[in-house]
mmCIF file of C-alpha atoms in Angstrom:
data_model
loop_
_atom_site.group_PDB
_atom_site.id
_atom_site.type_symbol
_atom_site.label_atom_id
_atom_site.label_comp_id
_atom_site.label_asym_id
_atom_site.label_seq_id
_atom_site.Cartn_x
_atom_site.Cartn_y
_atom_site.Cartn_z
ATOM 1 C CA UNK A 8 -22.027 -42.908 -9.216
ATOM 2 C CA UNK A 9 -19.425 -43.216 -6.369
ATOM 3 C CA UNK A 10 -16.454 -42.269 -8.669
ATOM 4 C CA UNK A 11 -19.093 -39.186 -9.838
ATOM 5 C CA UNK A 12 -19.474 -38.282 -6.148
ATOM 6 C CA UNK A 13 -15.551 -38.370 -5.643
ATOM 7 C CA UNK A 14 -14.967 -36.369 -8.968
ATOM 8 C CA UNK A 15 -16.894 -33.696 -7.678
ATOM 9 C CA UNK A 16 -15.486 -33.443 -4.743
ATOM 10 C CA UNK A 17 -12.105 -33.605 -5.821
ATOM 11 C CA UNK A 18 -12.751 -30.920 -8.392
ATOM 12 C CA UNK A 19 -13.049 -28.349 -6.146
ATOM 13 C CA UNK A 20 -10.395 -29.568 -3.190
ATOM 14 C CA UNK A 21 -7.017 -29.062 -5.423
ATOM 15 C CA UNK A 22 -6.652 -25.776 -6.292
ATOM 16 C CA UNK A 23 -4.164 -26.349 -9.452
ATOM 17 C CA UNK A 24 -1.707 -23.617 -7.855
ATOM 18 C CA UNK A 25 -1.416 -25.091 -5.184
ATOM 19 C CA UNK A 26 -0.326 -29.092 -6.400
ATOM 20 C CA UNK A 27 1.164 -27.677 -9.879
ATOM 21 C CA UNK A 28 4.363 -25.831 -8.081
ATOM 22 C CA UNK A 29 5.788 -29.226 -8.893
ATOM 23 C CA UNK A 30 8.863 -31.138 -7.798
ATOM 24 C CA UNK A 31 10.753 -29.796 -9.832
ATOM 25 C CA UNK A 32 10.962 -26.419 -7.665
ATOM 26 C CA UNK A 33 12.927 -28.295 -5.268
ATOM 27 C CA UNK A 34 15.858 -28.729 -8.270
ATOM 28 C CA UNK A 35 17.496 -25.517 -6.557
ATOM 29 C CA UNK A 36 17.447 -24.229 -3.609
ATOM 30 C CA UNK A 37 17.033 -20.619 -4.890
ATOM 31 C CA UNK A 38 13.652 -22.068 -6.574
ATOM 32 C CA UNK A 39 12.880 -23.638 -3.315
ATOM 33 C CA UNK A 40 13.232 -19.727 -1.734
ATOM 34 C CA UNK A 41 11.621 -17.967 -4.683
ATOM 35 C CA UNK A 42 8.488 -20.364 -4.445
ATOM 36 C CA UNK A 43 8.170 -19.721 -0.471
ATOM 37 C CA UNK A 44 8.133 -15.964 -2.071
ATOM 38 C CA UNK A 45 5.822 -15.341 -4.638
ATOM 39 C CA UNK A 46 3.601 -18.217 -3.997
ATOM 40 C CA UNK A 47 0.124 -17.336 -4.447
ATOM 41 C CA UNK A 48 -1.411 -17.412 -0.658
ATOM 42 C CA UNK A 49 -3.136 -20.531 -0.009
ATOM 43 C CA UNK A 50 -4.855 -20.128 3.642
ATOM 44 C CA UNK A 51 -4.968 -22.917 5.839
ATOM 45 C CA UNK A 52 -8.173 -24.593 4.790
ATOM 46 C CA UNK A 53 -7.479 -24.453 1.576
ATOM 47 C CA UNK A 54 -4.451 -26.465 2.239
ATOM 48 C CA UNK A 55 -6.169 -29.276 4.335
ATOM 49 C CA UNK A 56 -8.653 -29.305 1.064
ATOM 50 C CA UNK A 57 -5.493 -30.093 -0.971
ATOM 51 C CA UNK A 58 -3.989 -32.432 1.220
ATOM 52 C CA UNK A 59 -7.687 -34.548 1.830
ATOM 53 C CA UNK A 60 -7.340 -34.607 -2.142
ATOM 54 C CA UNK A 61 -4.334 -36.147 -2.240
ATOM 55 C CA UNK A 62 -5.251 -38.446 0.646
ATOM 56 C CA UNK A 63 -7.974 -39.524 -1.276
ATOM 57 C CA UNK A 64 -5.883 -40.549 -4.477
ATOM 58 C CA UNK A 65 -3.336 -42.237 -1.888
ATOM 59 C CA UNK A 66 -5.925 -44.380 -0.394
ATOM 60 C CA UNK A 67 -7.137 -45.285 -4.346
ATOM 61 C CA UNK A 68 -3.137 -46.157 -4.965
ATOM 62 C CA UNK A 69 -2.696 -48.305 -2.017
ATOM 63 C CA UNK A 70 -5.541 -50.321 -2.863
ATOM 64 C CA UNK A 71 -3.680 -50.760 -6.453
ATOM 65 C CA UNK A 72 0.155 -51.573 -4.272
ATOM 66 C CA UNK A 73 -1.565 -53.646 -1.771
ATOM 67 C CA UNK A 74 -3.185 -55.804 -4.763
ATOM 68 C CA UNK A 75 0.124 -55.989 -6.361
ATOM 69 C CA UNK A 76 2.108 -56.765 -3.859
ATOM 70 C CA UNK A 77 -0.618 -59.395 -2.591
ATOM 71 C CA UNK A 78 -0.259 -60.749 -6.172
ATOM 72 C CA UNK A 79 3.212 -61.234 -6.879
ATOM 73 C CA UNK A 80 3.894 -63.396 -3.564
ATOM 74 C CA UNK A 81 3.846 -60.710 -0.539
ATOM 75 C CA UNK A 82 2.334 -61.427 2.797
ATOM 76 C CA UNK A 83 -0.112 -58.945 4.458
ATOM 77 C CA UNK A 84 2.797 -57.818 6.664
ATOM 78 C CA UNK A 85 5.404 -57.381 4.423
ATOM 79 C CA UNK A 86 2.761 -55.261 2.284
ATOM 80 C CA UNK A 87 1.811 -53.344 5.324
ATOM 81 C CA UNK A 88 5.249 -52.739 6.049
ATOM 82 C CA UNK A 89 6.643 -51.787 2.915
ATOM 83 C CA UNK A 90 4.258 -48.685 3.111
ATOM 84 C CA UNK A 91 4.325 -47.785 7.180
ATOM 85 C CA UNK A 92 8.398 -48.066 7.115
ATOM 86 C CA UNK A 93 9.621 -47.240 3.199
ATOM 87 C CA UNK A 94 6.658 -44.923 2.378
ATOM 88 C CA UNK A 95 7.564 -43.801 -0.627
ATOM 89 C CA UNK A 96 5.710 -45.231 -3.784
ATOM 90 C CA UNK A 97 7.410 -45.347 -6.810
ATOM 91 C CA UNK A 98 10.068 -47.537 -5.077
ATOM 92 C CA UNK A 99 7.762 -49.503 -3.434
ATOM 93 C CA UNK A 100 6.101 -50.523 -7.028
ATOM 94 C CA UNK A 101 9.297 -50.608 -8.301
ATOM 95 C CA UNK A 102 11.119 -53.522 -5.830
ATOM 96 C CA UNK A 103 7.450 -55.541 -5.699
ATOM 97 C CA UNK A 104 7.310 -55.007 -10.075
ATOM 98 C CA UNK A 105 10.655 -56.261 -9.883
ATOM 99 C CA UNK A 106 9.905 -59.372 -7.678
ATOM 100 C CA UNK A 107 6.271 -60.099 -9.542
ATOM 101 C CA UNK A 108 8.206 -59.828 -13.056
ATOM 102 C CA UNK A 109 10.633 -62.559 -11.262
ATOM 103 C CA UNK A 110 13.726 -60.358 -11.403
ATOM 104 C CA UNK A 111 16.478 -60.714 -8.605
ATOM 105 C CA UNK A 112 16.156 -59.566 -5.488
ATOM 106 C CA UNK A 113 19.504 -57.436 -5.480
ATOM 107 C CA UNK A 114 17.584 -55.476 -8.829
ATOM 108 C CA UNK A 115 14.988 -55.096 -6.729
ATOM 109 C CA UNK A 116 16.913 -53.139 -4.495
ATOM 110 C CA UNK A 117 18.866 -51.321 -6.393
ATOM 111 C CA UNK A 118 15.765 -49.931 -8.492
ATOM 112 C CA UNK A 119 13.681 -49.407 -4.855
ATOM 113 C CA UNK A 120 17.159 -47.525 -3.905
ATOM 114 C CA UNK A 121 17.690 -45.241 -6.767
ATOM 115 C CA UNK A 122 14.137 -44.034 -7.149
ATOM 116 C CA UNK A 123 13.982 -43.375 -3.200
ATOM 117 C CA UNK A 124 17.529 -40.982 -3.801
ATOM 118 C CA UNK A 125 15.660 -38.091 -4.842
ATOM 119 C CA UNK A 126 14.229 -38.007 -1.144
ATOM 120 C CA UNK A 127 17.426 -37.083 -0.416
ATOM 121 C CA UNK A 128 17.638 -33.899 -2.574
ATOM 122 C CA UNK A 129 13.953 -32.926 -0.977
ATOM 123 C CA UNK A 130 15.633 -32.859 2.419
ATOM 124 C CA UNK A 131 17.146 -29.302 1.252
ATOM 125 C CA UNK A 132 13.890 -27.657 0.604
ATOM 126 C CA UNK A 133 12.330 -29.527 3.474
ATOM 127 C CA UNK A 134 15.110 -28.591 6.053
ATOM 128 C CA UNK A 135 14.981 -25.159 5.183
ATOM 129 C CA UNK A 136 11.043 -24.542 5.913
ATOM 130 C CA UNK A 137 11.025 -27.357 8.960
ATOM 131 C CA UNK A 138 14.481 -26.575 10.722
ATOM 132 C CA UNK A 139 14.531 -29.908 12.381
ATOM 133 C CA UNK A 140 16.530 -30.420 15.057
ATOM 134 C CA UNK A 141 18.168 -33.243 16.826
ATOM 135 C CA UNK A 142 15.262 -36.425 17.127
ATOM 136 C CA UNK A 143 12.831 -34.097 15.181
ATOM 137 C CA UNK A 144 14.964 -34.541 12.228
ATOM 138 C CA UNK A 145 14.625 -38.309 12.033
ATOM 139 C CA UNK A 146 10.865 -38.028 12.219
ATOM 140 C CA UNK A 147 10.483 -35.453 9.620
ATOM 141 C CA UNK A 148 12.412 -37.518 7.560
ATOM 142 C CA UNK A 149 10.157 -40.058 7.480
ATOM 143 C CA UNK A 150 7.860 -37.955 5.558
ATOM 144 C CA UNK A 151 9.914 -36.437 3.023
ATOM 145 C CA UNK A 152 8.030 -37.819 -0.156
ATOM 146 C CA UNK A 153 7.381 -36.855 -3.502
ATOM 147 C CA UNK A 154 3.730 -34.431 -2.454
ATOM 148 C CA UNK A 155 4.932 -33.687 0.974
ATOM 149 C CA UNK A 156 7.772 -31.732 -0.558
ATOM 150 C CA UNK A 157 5.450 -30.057 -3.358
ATOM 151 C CA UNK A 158 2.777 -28.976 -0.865
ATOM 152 C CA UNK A 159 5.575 -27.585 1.067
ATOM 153 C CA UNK A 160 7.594 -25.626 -0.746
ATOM 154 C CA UNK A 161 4.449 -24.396 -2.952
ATOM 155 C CA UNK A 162 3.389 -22.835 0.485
ATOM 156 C CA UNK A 163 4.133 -18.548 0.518
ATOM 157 C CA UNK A 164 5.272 -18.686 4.094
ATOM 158 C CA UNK A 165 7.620 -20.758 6.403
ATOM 159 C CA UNK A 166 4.575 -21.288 9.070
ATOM 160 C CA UNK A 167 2.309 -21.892 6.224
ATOM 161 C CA UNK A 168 4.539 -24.417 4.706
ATOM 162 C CA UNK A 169 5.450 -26.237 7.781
ATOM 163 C CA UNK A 170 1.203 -27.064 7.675
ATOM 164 C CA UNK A 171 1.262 -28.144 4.452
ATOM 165 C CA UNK A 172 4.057 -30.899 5.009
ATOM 166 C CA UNK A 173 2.437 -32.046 7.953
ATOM 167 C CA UNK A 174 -1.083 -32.277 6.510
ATOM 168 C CA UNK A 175 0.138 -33.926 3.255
ATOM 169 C CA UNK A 176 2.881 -35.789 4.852
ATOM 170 C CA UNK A 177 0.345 -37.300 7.593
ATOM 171 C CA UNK A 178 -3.059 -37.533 5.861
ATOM 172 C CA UNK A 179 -1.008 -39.408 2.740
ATOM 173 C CA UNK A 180 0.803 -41.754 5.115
ATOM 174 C CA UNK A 181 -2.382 -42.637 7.115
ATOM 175 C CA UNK A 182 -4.417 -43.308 3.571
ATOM 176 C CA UNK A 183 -1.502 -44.772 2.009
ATOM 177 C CA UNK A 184 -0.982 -47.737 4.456
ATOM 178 C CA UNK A 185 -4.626 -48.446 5.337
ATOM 179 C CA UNK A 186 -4.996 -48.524 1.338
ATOM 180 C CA UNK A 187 -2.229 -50.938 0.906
ATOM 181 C CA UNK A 188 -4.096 -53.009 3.734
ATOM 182 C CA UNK A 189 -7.398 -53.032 2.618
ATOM 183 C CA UNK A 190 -5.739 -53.514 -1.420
ATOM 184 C CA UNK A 191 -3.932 -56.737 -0.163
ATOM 185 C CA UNK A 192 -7.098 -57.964 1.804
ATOM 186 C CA UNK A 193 -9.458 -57.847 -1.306
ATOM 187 C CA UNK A 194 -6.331 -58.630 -4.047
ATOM 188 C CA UNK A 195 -7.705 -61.857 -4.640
ATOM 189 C CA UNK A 196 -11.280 -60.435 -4.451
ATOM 190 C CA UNK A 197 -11.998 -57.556 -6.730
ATOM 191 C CA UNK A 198 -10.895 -57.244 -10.449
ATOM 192 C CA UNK A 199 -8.883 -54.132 -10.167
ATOM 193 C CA UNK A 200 -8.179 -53.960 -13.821
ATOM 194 C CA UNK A 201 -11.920 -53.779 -13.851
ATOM 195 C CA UNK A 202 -11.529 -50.798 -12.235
ATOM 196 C CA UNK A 203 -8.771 -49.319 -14.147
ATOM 197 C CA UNK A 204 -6.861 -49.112 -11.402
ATOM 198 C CA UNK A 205 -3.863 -50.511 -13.374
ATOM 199 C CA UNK A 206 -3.544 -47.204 -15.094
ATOM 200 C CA UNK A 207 -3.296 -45.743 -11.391
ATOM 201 C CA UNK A 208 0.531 -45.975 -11.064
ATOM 202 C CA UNK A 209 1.468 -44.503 -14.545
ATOM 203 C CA UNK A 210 -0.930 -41.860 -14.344
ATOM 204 C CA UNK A 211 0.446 -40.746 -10.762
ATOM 205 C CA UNK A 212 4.029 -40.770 -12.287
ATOM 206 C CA UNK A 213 2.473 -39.095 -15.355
ATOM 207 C CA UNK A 214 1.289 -36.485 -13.785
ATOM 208 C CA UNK A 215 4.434 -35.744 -11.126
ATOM 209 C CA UNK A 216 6.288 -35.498 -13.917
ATOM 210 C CA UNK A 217 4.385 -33.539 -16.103
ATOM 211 C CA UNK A 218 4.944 -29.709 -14.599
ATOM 212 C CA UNK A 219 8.698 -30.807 -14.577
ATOM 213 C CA UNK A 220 9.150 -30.809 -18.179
ATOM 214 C CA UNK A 221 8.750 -27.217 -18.653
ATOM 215 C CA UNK A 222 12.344 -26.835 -18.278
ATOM 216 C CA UNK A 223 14.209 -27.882 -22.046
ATOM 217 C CA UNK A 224 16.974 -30.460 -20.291
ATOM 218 C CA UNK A 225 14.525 -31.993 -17.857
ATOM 219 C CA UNK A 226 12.502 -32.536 -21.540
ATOM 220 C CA UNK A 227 15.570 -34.113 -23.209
ATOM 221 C CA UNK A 228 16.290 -36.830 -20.164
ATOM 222 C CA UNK A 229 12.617 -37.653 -19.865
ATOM 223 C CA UNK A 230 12.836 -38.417 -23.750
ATOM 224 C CA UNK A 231 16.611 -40.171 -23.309
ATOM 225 C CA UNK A 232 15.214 -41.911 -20.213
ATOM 226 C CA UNK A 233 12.445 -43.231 -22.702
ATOM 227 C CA UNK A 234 14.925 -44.618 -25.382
ATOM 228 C CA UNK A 235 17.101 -46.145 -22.870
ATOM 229 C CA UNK A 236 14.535 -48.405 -21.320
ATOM 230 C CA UNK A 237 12.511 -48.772 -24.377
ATOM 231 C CA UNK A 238 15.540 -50.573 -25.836
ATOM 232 C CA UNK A 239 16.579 -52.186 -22.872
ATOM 233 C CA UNK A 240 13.265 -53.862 -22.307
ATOM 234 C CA UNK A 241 13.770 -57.100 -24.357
ATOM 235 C CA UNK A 242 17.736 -57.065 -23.318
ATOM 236 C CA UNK A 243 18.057 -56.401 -19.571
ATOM 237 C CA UNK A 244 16.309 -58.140 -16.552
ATOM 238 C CA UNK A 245 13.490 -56.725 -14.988
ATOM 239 C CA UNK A 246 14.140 -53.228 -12.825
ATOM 240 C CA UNK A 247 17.568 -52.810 -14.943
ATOM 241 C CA UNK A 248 16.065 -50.580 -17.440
ATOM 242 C CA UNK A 249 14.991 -48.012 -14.872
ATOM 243 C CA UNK A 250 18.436 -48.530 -13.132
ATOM 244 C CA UNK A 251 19.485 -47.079 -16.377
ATOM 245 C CA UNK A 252 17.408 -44.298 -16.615
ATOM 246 C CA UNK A 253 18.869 -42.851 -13.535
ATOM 247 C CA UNK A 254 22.315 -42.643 -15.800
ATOM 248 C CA UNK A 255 20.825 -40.389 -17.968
ATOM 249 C CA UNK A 256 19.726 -37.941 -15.711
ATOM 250 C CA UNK A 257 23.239 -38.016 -14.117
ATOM 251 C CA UNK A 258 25.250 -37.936 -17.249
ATOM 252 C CA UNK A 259 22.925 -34.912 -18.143
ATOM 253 C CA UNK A 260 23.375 -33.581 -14.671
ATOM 254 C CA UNK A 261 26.882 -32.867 -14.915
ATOM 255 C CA UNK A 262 26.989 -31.502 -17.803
ATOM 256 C CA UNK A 263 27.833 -27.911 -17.253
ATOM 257 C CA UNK A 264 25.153 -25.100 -17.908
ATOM 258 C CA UNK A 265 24.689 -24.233 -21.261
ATOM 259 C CA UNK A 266 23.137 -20.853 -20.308
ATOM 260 C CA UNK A 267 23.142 -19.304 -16.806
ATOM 261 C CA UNK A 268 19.906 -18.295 -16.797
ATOM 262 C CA UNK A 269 18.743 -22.374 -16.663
ATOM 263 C CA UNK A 270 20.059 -23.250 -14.154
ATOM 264 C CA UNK A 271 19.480 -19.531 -12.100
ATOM 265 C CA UNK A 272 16.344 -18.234 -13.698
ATOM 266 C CA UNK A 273 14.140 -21.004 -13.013
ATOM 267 C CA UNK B 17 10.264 -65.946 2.736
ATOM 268 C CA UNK B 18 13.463 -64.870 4.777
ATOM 269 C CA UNK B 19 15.248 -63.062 1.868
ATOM 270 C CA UNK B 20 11.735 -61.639 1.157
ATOM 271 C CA UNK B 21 11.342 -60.202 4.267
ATOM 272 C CA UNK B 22 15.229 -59.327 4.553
ATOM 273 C CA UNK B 23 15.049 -57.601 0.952
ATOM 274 C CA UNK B 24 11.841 -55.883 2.592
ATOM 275 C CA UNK B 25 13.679 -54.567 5.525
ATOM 276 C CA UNK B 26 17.132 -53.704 3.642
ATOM 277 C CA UNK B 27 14.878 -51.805 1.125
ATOM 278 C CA UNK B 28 12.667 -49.452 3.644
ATOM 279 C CA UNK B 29 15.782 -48.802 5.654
ATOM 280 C CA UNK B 30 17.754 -48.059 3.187
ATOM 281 C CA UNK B 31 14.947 -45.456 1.884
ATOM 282 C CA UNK B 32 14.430 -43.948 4.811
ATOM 283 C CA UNK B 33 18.406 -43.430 5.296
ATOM 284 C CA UNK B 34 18.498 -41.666 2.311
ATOM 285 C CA UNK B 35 15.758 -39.039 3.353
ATOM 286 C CA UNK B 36 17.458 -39.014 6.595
ATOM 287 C CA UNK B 37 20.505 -38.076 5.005
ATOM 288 C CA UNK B 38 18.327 -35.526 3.279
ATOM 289 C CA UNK B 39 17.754 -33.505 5.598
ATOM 290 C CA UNK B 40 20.851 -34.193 7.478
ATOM 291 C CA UNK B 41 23.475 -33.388 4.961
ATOM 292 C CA UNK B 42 25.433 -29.874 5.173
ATOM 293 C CA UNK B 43 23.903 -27.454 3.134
ATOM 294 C CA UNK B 44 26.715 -26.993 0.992
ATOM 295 C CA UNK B 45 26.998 -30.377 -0.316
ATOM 296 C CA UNK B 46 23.432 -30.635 -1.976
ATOM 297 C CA UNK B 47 24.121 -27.119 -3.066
ATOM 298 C CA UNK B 48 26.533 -27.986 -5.216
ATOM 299 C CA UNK B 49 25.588 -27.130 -8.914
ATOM 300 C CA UNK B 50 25.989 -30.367 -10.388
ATOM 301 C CA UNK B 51 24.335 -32.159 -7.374
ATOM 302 C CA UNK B 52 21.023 -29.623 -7.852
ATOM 303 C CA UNK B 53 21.011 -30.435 -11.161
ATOM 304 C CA UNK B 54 21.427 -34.183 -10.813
ATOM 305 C CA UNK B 55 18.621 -34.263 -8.230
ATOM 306 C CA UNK B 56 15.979 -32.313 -10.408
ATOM 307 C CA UNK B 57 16.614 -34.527 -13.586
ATOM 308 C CA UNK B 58 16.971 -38.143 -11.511
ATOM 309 C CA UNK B 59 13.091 -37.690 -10.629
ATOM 310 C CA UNK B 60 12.776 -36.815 -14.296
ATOM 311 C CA UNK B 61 14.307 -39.910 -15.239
ATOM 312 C CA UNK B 62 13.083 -42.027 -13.159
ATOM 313 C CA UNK B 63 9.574 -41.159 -13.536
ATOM 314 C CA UNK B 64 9.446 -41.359 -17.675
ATOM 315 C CA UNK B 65 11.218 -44.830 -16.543
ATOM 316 C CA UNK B 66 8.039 -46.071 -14.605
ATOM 317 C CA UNK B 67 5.481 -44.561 -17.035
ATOM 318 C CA UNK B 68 7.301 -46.423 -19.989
ATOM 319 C CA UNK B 69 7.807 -49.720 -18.234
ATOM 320 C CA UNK B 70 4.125 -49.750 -16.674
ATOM 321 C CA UNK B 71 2.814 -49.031 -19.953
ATOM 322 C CA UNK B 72 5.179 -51.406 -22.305
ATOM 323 C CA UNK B 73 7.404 -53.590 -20.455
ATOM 324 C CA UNK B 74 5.568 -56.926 -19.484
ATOM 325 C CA UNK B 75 8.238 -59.276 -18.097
ATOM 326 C CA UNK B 76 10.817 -58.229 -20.747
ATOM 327 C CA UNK B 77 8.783 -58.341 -23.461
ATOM 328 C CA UNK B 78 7.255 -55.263 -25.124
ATOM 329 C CA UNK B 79 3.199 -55.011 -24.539
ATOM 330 C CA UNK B 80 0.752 -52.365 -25.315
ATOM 331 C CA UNK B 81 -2.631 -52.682 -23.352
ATOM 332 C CA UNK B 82 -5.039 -50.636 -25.364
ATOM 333 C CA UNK B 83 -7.709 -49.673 -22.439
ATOM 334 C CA UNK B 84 -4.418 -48.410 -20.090
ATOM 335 C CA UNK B 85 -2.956 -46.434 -22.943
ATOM 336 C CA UNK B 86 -6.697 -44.773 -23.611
ATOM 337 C CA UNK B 87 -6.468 -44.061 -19.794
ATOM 338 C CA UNK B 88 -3.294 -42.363 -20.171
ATOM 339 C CA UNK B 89 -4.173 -40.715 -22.902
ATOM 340 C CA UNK B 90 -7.165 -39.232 -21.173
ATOM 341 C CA UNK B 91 -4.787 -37.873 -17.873
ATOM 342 C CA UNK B 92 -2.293 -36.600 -20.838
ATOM 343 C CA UNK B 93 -4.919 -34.474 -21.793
ATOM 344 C CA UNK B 94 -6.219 -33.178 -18.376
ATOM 345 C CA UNK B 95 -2.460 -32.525 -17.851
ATOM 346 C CA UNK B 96 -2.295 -30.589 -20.743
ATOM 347 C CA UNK B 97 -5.381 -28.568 -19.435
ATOM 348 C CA UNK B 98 -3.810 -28.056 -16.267
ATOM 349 C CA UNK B 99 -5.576 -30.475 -14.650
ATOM 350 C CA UNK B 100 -4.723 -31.541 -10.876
ATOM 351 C CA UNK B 101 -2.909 -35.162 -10.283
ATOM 352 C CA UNK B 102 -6.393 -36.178 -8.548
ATOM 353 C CA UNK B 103 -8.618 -35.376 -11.101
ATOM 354 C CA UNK B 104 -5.681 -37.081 -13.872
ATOM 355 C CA UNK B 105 -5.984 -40.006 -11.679
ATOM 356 C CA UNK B 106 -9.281 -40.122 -11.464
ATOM 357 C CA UNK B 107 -9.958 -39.428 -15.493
ATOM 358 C CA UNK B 108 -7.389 -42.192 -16.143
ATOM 359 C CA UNK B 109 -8.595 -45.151 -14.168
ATOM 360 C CA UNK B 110 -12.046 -44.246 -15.235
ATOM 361 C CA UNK B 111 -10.885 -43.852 -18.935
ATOM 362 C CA UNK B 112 -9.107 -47.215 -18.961
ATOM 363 C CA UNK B 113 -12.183 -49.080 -16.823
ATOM 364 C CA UNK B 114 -14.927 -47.593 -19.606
ATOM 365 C CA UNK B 115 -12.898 -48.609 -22.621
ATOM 366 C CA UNK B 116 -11.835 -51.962 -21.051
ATOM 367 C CA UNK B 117 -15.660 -52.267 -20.389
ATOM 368 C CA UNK B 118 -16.666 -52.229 -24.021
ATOM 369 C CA UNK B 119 -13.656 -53.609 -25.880
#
């Protein structure tokens, strides 16, 4: 009945235009400035709707990391902190996957590294709708994340899109660490493969990287990606595969265009 | 527990340097063509990565857990429909709890 309750409620609170601009506008910068264009408007409400809905997932995931990380040998702190200071998922599941699967603590790294890199490349987007200056820019930065950076850029006006980072970037944050606290507080307690809740993490980075592979390279590394660590799975230690992956999208990325219009028309 | 909390501390710090450097760079280094390109296929990568080793990678062997897949399946579908990442979350963990229920 609860999950009924939140399904309805989260029905209405994403519009799809709104999430759907995906992360992969932020591949160019000239996407980045035709999405601030064209962008369907999305008034302020409508954006605090979106960004409660993806608070409300982010709570749901943190429960899952905190449980995790409780689970494969992480105190409450170092949970907790993980989320308030990295605060960015898929590395964070990454370096505690890595340490639960009893892989090295350098692979660890290096995966929690290489999946936080494309941060990095959503500073451009980010920088040009926030402007930060001076100290400002080391706060923003802190928020730069995967939904922040969607919200964002999916936004039809600076002022507009400036919200939008802020109320995803905050309301995610705030969910996302009191999730991971309250996950590794009942780990031990609840089932949360009862719950399904193991399927939360794959679905998340399921559906990120869905809207991404409309473009025909993007579909060709997501299916090299696949071979790479498929095969690598019973050959490499834990967190190398998806150290690999990363290869592939480089090797791909310098490439040169085969037709203008993919890299420009997008 | 030290090199735990020292990986820990390397790790966040190290991810928040590189969205610092994000939006600290020049411009016209991470507009480079081959950089933008790079940066919109690692997520790509990295991402198909995560799905594959949540869903078949169990401590280097391969595994397929039936009720998870289902749940996939199900968010696969919502995507396909256009769906929002909250309601493909939602449909997912639901999907896999039901069938895990009555396998």
């Amino acid at each position: 009945m609860g999950l009924g309750a939140i399904f309805a409620i989260g029905l209405p609170a994403l519009p799809r235009n709104v999430l759907l601009v995906s992360t992969a506008t932020t591949s160019s910068s000239r996407t980045a400035a035709a999405a601030i264009g064209p962008a369907p408007f999305a008034a302020r409400a409508a954006i605090t709707r979106a960004a409660a809905g993806i608070g409300l997932y982010a709570g749901a995931f943190g429960i899952t990391f905190g449980a995790l990380a409780a689970r494969s040998g992480l105190s409450l702190t170092q949970a907790v902190a993980l989320s308030a200071v990295m605060y960015t998922g898929a590395s964070q599941f990454a370096l505690v996957g890595v340490l639960a699967a009893g892989g090295s603590h350098l692979a660890g790294l290096s995966a929690a590294l290489l999946l936080g890199l494309r941060n990095a490349f959503y500073g451009v987007p980010v920088t040009r709708i926030l402007r930060p200056r001076g100290l400002r820019r080391m706060w923003t930065a802190h928020f730069v994340v995967d939904e922040s950076t969607a919200m964002a850029v999916a936004q039809p006006a600076p002022r507009a899109g400036r919200y939008a980072f802020w109320a995803t970037g905050l309301t995610l944050y705030a969910l996302w660490t009191l999730g991971t606290l309250a996950g590794t507080l009942i780990g031990s307690g609840i089932d949360t493969s009862a719950l399904g809740l193991d399927a939360a993490a794959p679905a998340i980075f399921l559906a990120l990287l869905w809207p991404q592979l409309s473009r025909e390279r993007a579909r060709a590394v997501a299916l090299g990606a696949a071979v790479v660590v498929l095969g690598l799975i019973p050959l490499a230690p834990a967190g190398l595969p998806i150290i690999a992956a990363a290869a592939v999208a480089i090797f791909a990325g310098l490439l040169p265009a085969r037709r203008r219009h993919e890299t420009e028309g997008q | 527990m030290i090199t735990v909390w020292a990986t820990v501390l390397v790790a966040s710090l190290g991810c928040y340097g590189l969205k610092l450097a994000g939006v600290s760079l020049p411009e016209s280094v991470l507009n480079h063509p081959r950089v933008q390109r790079t940066a919109g296929l690692l997520p790509v990568a990295m991402l198909t990565a995560l799905v594959v080793t949540d869903l078949f990678d169990a401590n280097g062997r391969y595994t397929a857990d039936w009720p998870t897949l289902a749940g996939i399946g199900a968010g696969a579908i919502a995507l396909r429909f256009g769906r929002s990442p909250v309601v493909v979350f939602l449909l997912a963990i639901a999907a896999t709890a039901v069938v895990r229920l009555v396998s």
